[in-house]
Amino acid sequence: MTTTPPPPPPADPTDTGPLTSTDHRAFAFLGHVNSSLRQCLCTLARHGVALRRDAPERARLLLDTVRPWPLYKGGQFLFDLMEWEDLMVDGDPPPLMSNERIVAACTLPVQLIAATATEEVPTVAKLVPGQRTTAALDLPLRLLATTARSTLLGAAQDITDLLGPRAAPDDGDGYATDPEPVTDDTGTELPPLEAGFYLYEDIALGALSVLGPLLADHAPTDPAPSAPLTTPVPTPDGP
C-alpha cells in the first residue's frame, strides 16, 4: 500500500531564501564600500588628468620619482589583479568625492607609517622570550628596522621636495617667483575620466596632488645639511 506524501507547507511571503537578514545587511555594507572606493578612485584619476594637462613637467617628475618604488609597483599589481579599471568605468561616472573626505580617510594610515618611520623600534628582547632566540634575532631585526626607516624617510623627503613649490624664472627684478599651485577644489570643473593606459598613473598623480599637503606635514625634518665626505686638500703654491 502506497502513501501519498503530505503537500509542502505554503510559502512564507516574507521568506527571502537561504540568505538571512544579516547577509543582506552585510552585502549592503560591502556595496557601500565598493561605491565609495569607485568614487574615490575616479575622483583621484580626474585630478591626475587635470595635473597631467595643466602641469605636464611636474606630472612627469612625480611619476619618474615613484615608478621605481615597490609601493607604486605593488599598487599597479593590485590594480590589475582586482580589475579596478572595470569597477571605475562600469556605468555612469560617480560624483566627485571631496578632498577633505579623501584626506580624512588617509590621515590615520599616514600617521601610523610616519610613527613607524621616526620612532625607535622596540628590540626583539621585549618581544621574544629566551636569551638565545633574542641574541640570534636582535641584530638582523635591528638592521631591517634601520633599513626600512631610512627607506621611508628618504622616500618621504623625495616626495616632499617634489610636492613643494619649485622655483620659476626670474620676474625681472632678480627674484624667482613660485608657480601658481594647481587647484584641488572639487568645486572647479575637473576633466572627465580617461580609461586606458594612463588610468593607474592618473590615480597616482591624483593621490599625490590631493594628499600632498598631508604627506608633507609628516615629512622628516632635516636639522642640518650633511657634511661633505672628504675635506678638500689644499694645493701647494706654485713657484
C-alpha atoms as one frame of an Amber mdcrd trajectory, in Angstrom:
protein
   0.000   0.000   0.000   1.402   3.318  -1.062   1.053   6.509   0.874   0.784
   9.967  -0.597   3.340  12.421   0.799   1.839  15.431   2.511   1.715  18.640
   0.492   4.545  21.117   1.078   3.799  23.923   3.520   2.639  27.187   1.991
   5.410  29.616   1.070   6.128  32.344   3.558   5.736  35.690   1.777   8.450
  37.173   4.000  10.947  34.426   3.199  13.992  35.754   1.320  15.533  32.406
   0.526  18.621  30.934   2.129  20.103  34.397   2.802  19.426  35.870   6.197
  18.754  39.481   7.085  22.343  39.688   8.345  23.571  38.569   4.922  21.616
  41.323   3.224  22.898  43.947   5.648  26.471  42.715   5.156  26.058  42.970
   1.377  24.625  46.455   1.786  27.755  47.493   3.672  30.078  45.881   1.127
  28.164  47.524  -1.696  28.631  50.870   0.031  32.374  50.159   0.304  32.521
  49.386  -3.429  30.657  52.586  -4.273  32.921  54.686  -2.051  36.047  53.052
  -3.469  34.839  53.690  -7.031  34.012  57.296  -6.202  37.426  57.858  -4.595
  39.405  56.211  -7.418  37.519  58.094 -10.124  37.984  61.392  -8.288  41.726
  60.835  -7.894  42.051  59.832 -11.553  40.301  63.018 -12.672  42.665  65.067
 -10.502  45.503  63.196 -12.182  44.186  64.021 -15.644  43.997  67.683 -14.620
  47.573  67.617 -13.319  48.842  65.921 -16.464  47.042  68.538 -18.561  47.911
  71.675 -16.562  51.413  70.836 -15.290  52.920  68.189 -17.585  56.506  68.711
 -16.395  55.547  68.333 -12.741  53.476  65.239 -13.572  56.422  63.686 -15.397
  58.794  64.330 -12.487  56.340  62.887  -9.973  55.880  59.702 -11.985  59.605
  59.328 -12.651  60.189  59.506  -8.891  57.569  56.997  -7.747  57.848  54.427
 -10.555  60.854  52.579  -9.024  59.213  52.315  -5.592  57.733  48.963  -4.509
  54.638  50.747  -3.226  53.887  52.061  -6.716  54.618  48.717  -8.368  52.534
  46.869  -5.792  49.666  49.261  -6.377  49.876  48.600 -10.111  49.790  44.843
  -9.468  46.745  45.089  -7.191  45.036  47.493  -9.594  45.314  44.935 -12.391
  44.678  41.890 -10.214  41.494  43.290  -8.668  40.329  44.703 -12.021  39.666
  48.120 -10.534  39.564  49.640 -14.012  36.380  47.654 -14.704  34.928  48.940
 -11.440  35.755  52.526 -12.335  34.486  52.661 -15.917  31.392  50.481 -15.458
  28.319  52.708 -15.505  27.849  56.448 -15.281  30.654  58.489 -13.697  30.178
  58.828  -9.931  30.032  62.236  -8.266  33.311  63.727  -7.106  34.468  62.891
  -3.602  35.580  65.920  -1.616  39.270  66.322  -0.925  38.507  66.639   2.776
  36.912  63.207   2.815  39.845  61.618   0.967  42.378  63.248   3.281  40.390
  62.245   6.364  40.321  58.609   5.216  44.101  58.598   4.693  45.174  60.558
   7.770  45.369  57.612  10.173  47.377  55.327   7.817  49.833  58.149   7.103
  50.222  58.836  10.833  50.923  55.160  11.511  53.525  54.992   8.733  55.144
  58.223   9.952  55.322  56.881  13.501  56.898  53.657  12.273  59.479  55.595
  10.267  60.512  58.010  13.009  60.119  56.246  16.343  62.584  53.790  17.767
  61.555  50.218  17.073  61.475  48.071  20.249  64.198  45.487  20.382  63.356
  41.869  19.979  64.251  41.278  23.639  60.947  42.903  24.572  59.010  40.741
  22.127  60.569  37.273  22.197  61.354  35.468  25.462  64.567  33.475  25.635
  68.085  34.841  25.583  69.360  32.571  22.817  66.496  33.449  20.473  66.943
  37.108  21.332  70.653  37.034  20.605  70.083  35.322  17.274  67.339  37.664
  16.030  68.079  41.004  17.627  70.780  42.235  15.245  69.065  41.180  11.979
  65.794  42.770  13.075  67.531  45.965  14.067  69.243  46.102  10.675  65.914
  45.540   8.904  64.247  48.224  11.017  67.042  50.684  10.260  66.872  49.938
   6.537  63.089  50.314   6.479  63.302  53.567   8.422  65.936  55.003   6.091
  63.913  53.997   3.032  60.717  55.590   4.347  62.499  58.769   5.400  64.223
  59.080   2.044  61.005  58.441   0.118  59.128  60.986   2.234  61.852  63.585
   1.680  61.897  62.950  -2.082  58.152  63.349  -2.409  58.218  66.456  -0.183
  60.813  68.066  -2.418  58.703  67.368  -5.494  55.432  68.484  -3.932  56.929
  71.682  -2.567  56.972  74.935  -4.549  59.518  74.966  -7.343  61.440  77.993
  -8.422  60.304  79.665 -11.603  62.231  82.003 -13.937  63.098  85.475 -12.681
  60.295  88.003 -12.633  62.590  90.734 -13.942  63.777  92.007 -10.554  66.255
  89.237  -9.894  63.900  87.158  -7.743  62.454  83.773  -8.520  58.699  83.500
  -8.305  56.751  80.411  -7.312  54.367  78.918  -9.856  50.663  79.067  -9.285
  49.580  75.991  -7.315  47.330  73.503  -9.030  43.905  73.896  -7.516  42.356
  70.925  -5.802  38.962  72.445  -5.128  36.309  69.948  -6.122  34.047  72.874
  -6.924  36.112  73.513 -10.043  35.466  71.577 -13.198  37.726  68.555 -13.476
  38.317  66.834 -16.810  36.473  63.572 -17.387  37.942  60.194 -16.588  40.276
  58.781 -19.241  40.176  54.996 -19.321  43.095  53.121 -20.782  46.858  53.041
 -20.442  47.193  56.124 -18.219  44.437  55.269 -15.746  46.644  53.941 -12.948
  49.172  56.736 -13.491  46.358  59.265 -13.242  45.257  57.755  -9.921  48.823
  58.003  -8.608  49.123  61.614  -9.772  45.758  62.462  -8.264  46.741  60.877
  -4.947  49.974  62.886  -4.865  48.067  66.057  -5.704  45.269  65.629  -3.166
  47.341  64.027  -0.395  50.465  66.107  -0.990  49.881  68.512   1.939  49.146
  65.591   4.286  52.340  63.789   3.255  54.398  66.965   3.523  53.119  67.593
   7.065  54.582  64.228   8.136  57.883  64.587   6.305  61.072  64.201   8.362
  62.859  67.355   9.372  66.493  67.680   8.341  68.196  69.668  11.137  71.360
  70.387   9.162  72.821  69.579   5.763  75.098  66.593   5.748  78.807  67.312
   5.934  80.990  66.543   2.926  82.571  63.110   2.912  86.066  64.403   2.293
  87.864  67.620   3.054  89.475  69.283   0.053  93.238  69.081   0.150  94.854
  72.461  -0.488  97.132  72.524  -3.471 100.695  73.746  -2.904 101.535  77.198
  -4.089 103.300  77.351  -7.351 106.808  78.720  -7.804
